[in-house]
Short mmCIF file of N, CA and C in Angstrom, two decimals:
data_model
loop_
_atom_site.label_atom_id
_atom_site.label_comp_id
_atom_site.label_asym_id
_atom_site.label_seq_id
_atom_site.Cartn_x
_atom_site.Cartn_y
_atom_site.Cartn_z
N UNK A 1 -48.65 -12.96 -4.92
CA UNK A 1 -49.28 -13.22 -3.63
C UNK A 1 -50.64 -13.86 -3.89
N UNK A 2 -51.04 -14.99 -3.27
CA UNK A 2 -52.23 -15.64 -3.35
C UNK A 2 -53.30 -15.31 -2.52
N UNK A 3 -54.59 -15.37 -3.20
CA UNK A 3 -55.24 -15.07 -1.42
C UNK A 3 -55.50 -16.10 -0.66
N UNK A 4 -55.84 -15.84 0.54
CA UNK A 4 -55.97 -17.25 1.61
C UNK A 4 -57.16 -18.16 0.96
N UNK A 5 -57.03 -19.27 0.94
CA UNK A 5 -57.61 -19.89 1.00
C UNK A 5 -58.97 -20.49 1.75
N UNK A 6 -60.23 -20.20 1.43
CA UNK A 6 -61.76 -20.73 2.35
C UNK A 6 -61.86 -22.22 2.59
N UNK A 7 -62.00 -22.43 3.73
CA UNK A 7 -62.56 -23.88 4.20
C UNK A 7 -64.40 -24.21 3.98
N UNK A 8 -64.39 -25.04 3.71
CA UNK A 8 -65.97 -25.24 4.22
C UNK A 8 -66.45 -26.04 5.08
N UNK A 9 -66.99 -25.28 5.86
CA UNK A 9 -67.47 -25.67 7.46
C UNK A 9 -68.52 -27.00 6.77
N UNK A 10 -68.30 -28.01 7.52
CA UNK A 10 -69.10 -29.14 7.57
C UNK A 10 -69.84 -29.56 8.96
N UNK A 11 -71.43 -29.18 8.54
CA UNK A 11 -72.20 -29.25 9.25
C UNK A 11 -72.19 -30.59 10.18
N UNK A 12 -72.19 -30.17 11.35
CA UNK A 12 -72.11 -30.89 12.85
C UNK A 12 -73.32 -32.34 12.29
N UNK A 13 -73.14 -33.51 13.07
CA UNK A 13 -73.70 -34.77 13.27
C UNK A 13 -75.21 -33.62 14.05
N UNK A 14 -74.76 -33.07 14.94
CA UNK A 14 -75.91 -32.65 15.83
C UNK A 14 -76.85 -31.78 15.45
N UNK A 15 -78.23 -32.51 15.22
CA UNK A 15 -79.62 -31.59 14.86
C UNK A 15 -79.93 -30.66 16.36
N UNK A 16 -79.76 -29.31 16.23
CA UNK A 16 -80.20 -28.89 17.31
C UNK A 16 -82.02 -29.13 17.33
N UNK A 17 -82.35 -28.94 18.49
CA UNK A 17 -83.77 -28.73 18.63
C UNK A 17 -84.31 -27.75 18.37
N UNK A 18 -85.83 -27.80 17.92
CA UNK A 18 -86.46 -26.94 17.45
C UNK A 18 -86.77 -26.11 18.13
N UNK A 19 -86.87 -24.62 18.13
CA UNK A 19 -87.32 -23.58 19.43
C UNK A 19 -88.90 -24.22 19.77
N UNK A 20 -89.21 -23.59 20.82
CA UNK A 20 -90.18 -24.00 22.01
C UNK A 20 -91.21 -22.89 20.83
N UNK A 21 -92.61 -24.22 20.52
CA UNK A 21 -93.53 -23.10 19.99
C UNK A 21 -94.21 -22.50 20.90
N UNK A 22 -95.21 -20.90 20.66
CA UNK A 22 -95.59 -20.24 21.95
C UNK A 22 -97.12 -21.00 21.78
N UNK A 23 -97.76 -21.30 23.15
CA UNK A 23 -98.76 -21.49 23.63
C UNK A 23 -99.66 -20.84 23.23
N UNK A 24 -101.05 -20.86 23.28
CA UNK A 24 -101.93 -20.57 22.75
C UNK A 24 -102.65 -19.90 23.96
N UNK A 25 -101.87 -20.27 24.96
CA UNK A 25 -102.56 -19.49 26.28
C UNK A 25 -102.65 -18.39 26.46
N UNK A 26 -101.81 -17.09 25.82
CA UNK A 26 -101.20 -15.94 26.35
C UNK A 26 -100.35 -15.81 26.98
N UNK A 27 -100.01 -14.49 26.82
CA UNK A 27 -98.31 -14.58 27.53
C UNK A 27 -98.60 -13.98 29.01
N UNK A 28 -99.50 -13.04 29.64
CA UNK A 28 -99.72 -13.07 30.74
C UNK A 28 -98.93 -12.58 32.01
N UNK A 29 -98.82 -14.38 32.12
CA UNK A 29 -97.96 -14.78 33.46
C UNK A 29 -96.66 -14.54 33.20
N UNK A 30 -95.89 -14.46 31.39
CA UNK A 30 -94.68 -14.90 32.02
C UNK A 30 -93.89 -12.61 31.87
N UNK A 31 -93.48 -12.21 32.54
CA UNK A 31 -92.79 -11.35 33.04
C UNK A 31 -91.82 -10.73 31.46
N UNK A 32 -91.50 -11.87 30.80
CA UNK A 32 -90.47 -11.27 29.70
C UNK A 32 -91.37 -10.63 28.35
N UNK A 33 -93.03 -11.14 28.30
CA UNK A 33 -93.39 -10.65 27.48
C UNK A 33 -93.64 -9.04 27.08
N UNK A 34 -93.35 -8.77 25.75
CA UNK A 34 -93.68 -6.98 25.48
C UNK A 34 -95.13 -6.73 25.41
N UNK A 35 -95.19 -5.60 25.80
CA UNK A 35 -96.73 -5.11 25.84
C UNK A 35 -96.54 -4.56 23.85
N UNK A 36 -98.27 -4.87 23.93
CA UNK A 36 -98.55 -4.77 22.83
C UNK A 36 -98.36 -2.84 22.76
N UNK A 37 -98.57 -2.91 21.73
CA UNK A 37 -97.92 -1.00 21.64
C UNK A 37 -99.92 -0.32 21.20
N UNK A 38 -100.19 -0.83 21.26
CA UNK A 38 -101.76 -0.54 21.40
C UNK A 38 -102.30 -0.23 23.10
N UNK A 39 -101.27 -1.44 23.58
CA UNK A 39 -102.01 -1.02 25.39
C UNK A 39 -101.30 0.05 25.53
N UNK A 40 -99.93 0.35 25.43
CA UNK A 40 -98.88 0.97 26.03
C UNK A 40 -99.88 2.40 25.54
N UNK A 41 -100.01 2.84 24.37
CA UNK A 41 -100.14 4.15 23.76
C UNK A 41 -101.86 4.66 24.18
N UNK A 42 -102.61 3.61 24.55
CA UNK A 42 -103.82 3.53 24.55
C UNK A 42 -104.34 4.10 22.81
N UNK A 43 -105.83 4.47 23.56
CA UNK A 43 -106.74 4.30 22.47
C UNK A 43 -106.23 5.71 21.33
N UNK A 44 -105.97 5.49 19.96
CA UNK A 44 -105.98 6.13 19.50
C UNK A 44 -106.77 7.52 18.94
N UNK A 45 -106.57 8.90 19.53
CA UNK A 45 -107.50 9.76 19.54
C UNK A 45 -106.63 10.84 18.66
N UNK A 46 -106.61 12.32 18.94
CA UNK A 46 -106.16 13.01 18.51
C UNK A 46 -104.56 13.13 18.85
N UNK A 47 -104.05 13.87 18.22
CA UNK A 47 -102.50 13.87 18.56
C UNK A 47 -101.69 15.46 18.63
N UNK A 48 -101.31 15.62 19.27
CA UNK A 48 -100.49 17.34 18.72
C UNK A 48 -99.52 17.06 17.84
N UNK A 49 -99.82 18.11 17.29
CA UNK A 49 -98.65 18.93 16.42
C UNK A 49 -96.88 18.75 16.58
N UNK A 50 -96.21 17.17 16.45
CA UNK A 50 -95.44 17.27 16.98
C UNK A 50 -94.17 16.88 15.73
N UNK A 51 -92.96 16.79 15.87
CA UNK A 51 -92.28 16.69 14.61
C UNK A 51 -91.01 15.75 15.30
N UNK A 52 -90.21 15.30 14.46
CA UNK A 52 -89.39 14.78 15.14
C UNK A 52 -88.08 15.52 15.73
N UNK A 53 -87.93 17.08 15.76
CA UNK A 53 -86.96 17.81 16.47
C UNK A 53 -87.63 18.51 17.32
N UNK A 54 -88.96 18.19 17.64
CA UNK A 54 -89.53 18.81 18.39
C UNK A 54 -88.65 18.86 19.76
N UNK A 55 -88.56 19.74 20.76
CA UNK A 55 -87.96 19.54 21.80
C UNK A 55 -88.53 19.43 22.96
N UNK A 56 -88.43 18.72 23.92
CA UNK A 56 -89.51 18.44 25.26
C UNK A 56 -88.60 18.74 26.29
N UNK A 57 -89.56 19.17 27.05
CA UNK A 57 -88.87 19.71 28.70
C UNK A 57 -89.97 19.29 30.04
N UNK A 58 -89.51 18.90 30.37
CA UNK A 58 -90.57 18.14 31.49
C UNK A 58 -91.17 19.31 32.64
N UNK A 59 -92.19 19.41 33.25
CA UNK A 59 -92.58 20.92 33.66
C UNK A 59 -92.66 20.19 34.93
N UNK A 60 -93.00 18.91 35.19
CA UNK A 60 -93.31 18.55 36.63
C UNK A 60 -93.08 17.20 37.03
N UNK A 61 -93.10 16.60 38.12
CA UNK A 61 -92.59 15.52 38.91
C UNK A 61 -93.50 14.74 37.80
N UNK A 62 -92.99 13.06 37.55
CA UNK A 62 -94.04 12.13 37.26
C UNK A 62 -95.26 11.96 38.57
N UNK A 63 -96.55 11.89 38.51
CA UNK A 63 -97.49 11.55 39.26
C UNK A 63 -97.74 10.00 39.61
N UNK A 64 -98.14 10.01 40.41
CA UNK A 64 -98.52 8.20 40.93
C UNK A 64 -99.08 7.66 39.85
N UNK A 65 -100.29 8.61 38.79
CA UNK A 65 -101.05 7.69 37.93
C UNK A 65 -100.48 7.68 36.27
N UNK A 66 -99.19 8.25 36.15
CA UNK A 66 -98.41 7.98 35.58
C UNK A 66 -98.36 6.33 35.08
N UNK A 67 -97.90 6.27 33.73
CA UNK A 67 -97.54 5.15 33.14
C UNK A 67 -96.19 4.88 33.45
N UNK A 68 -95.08 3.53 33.27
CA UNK A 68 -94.08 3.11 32.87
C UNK A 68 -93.25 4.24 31.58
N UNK A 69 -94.17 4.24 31.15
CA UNK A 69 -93.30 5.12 29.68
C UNK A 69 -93.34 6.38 30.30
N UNK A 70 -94.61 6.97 30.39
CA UNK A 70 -94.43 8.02 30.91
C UNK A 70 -93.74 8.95 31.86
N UNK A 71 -93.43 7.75 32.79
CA UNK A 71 -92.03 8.45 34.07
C UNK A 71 -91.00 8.30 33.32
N UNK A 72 -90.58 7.12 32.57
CA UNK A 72 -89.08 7.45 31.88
C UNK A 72 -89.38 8.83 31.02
N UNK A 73 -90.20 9.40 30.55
CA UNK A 73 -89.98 10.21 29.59
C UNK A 73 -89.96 11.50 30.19
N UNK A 74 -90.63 11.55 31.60
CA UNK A 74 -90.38 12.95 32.80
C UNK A 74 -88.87 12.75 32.97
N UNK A 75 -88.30 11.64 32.92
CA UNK A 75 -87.17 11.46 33.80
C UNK A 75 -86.23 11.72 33.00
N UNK A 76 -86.49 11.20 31.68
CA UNK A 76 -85.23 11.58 30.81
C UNK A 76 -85.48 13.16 30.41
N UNK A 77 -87.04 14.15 30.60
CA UNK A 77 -86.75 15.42 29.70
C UNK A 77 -86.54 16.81 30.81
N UNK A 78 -85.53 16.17 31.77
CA UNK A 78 -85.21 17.05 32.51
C UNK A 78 -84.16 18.32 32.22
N UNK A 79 -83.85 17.77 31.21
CA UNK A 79 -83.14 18.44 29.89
C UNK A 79 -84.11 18.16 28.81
N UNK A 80 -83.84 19.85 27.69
CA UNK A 80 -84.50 19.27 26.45
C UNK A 80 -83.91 18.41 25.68
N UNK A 81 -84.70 17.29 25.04
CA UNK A 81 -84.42 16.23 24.45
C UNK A 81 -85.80 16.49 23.05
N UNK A 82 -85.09 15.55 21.68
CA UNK A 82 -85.91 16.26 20.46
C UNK A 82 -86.93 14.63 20.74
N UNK A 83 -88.31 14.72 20.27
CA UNK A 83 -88.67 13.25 19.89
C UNK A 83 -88.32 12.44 19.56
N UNK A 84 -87.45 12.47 18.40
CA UNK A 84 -86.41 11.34 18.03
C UNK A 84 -85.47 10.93 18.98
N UNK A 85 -84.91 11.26 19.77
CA UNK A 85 -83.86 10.67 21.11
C UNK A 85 -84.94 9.97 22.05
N UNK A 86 -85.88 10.83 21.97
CA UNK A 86 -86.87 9.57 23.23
C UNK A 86 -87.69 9.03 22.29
N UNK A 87 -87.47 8.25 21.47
CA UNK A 87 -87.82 7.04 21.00
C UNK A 87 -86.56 6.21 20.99
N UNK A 88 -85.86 6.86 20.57
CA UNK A 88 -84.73 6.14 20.48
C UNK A 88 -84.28 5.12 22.00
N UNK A 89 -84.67 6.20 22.74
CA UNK A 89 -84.04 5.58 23.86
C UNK A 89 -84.77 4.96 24.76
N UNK A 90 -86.11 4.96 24.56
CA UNK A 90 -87.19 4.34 24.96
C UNK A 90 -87.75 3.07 24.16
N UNK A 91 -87.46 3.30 23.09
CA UNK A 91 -87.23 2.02 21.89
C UNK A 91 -88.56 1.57 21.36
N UNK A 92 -89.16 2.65 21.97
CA UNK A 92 -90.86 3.15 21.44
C UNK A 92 -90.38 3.86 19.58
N UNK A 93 -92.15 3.45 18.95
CA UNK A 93 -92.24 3.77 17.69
C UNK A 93 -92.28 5.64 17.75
N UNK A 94 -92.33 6.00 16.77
CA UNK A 94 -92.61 7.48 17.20
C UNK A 94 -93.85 7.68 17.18
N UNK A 95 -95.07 7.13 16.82
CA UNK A 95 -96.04 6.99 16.62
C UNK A 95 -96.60 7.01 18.11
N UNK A 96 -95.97 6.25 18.27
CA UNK A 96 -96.12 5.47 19.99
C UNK A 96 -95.89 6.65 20.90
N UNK A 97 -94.92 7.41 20.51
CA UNK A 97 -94.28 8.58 21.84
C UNK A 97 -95.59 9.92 21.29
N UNK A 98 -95.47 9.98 20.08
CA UNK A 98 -96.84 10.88 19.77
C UNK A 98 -97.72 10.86 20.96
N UNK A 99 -98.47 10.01 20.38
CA UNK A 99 -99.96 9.22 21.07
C UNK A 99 -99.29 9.87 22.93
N UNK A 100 -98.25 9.14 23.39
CA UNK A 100 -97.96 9.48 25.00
C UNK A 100 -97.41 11.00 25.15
N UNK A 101 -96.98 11.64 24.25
CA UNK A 101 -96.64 13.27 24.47
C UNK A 101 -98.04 14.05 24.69
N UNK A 102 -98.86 13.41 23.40
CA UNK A 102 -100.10 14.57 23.38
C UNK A 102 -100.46 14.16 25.09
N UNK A 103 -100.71 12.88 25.16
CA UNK A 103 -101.25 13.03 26.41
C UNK A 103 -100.89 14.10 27.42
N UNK A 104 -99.28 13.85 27.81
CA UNK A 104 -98.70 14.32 28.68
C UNK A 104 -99.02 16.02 27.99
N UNK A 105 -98.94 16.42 27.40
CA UNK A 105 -99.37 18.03 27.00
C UNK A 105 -100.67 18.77 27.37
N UNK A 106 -101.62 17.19 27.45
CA UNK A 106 -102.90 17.76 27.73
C UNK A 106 -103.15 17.85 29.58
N UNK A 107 -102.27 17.27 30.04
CA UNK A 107 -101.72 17.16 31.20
C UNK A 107 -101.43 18.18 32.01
N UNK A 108 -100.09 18.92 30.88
CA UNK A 108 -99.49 20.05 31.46
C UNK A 108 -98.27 19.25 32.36
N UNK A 109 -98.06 17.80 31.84
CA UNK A 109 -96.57 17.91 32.62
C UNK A 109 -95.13 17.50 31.56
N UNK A 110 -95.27 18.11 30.43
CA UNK A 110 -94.19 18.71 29.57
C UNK A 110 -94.47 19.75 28.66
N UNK A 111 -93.68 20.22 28.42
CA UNK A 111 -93.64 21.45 27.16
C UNK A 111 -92.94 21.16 25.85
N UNK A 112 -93.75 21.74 24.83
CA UNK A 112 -92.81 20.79 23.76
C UNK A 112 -92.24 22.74 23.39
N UNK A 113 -91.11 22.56 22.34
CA UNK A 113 -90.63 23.87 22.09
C UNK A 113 -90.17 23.48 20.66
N UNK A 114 -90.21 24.42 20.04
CA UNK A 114 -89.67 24.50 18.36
C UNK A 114 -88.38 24.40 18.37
N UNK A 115 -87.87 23.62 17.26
CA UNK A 115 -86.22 23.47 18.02
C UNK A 115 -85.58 24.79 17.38
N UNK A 116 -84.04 24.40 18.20
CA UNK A 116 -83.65 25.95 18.09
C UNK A 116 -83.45 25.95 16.41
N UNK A 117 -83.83 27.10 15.80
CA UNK A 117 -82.77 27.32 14.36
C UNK A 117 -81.83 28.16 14.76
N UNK A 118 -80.97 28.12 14.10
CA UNK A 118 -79.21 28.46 13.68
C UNK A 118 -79.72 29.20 12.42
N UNK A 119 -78.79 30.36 12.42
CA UNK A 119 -79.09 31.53 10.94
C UNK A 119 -78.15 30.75 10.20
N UNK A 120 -78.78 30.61 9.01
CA UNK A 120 -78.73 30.16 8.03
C UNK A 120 -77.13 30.17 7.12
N UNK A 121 -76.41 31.49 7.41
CA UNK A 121 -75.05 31.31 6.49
C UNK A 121 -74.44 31.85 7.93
N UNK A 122 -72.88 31.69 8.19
CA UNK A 122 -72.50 32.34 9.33
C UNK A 122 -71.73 33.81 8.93
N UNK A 123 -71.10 34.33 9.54
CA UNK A 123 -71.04 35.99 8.76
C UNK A 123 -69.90 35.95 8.07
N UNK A 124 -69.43 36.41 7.36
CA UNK A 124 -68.59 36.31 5.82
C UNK A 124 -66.98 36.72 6.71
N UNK A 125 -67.19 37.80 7.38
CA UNK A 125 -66.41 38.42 7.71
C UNK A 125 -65.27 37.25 8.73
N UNK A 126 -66.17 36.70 10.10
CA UNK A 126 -65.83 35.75 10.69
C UNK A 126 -64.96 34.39 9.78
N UNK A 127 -65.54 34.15 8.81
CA UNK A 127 -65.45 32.93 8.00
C UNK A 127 -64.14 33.38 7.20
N UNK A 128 -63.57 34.62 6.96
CA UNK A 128 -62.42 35.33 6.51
C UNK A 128 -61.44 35.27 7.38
N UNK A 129 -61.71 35.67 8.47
CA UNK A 129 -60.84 35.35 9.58
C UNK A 129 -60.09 34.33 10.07
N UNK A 130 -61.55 33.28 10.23
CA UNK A 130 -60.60 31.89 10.46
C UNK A 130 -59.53 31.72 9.38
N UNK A 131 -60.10 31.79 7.79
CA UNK A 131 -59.61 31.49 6.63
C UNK A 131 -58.00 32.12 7.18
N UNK A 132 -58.00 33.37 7.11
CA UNK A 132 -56.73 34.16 7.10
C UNK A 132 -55.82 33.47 8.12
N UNK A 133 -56.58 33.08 9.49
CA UNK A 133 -55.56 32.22 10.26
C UNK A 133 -55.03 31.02 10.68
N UNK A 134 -55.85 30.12 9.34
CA UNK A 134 -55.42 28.75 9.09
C UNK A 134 -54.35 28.99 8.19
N UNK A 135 -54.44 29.85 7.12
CA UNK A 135 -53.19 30.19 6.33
C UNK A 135 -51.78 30.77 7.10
N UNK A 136 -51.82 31.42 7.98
CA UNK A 136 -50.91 31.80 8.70
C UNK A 136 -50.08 30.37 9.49
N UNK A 137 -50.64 29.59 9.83
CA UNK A 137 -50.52 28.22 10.72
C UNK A 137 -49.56 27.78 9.01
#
């Protein structure tokens, strides 16, 4: 059996055009630009104690003087959720959700919680059991 055989693609007659360079103006006006992660997080100050399984629970409504980030992150920790999922899903650095948790902590409108631990081995006895009734199957 042979293997298939590769073609080689022969590049098109057509030079595409070069992307549009950005202006020197600022981006401003136009709507699609990202905020710099310096405005979003503001000024860098102190931070809590936070880890990435930390767990957050939102204690109260977002407020009018609420940020953009900040209501998604009331909105999504209506359930506990660990830091790492709201970055993830906010598509913020963790650095970034730091900086906006402490805030919101100093706030008082989330709670962060230690995540749960699970004991460490499960009980011998249980773990015999299943054993004994997968063997039976």
């Amino acid at each position: 059996m042979t293997p298939p055989q590769r073609r080689r693609r022969y590049p098109s007659q057509d030079i595409p055009e070069p992307p549009p360079t950005p202006s020197k103006e600022g981006h401003e006006g136009d709507p699609k630009a990202p905020e710099r992660l310096y405005v979003v997080a503001g000024p860098d100050g102190e931070r809590a104690d936070i880890d990435l399984v930390t767990l957050i629970v939102a204690r109260a409504d977002p407020p009018p003087s609420a940020t953009p980030e900040q209501t998604a992150m009331l909105r999504l920790c209506t359930a506990p959720l660990s830091v790492a999922e709201l970055s993830a899903y906010l598509s913020l650095p963790f650095s970034v959700v730091t900086v906006l948790l402490t805030e919101m902590l100093t706030a008082e409108l989330v709670q962060a919680r230690a995540p749960i631990v699970r004991q460490a081995l499960p009980d011998r006895s249980l773990l015999e059991a299943v054993m004994h009734g997968l063997q039976r199957l």
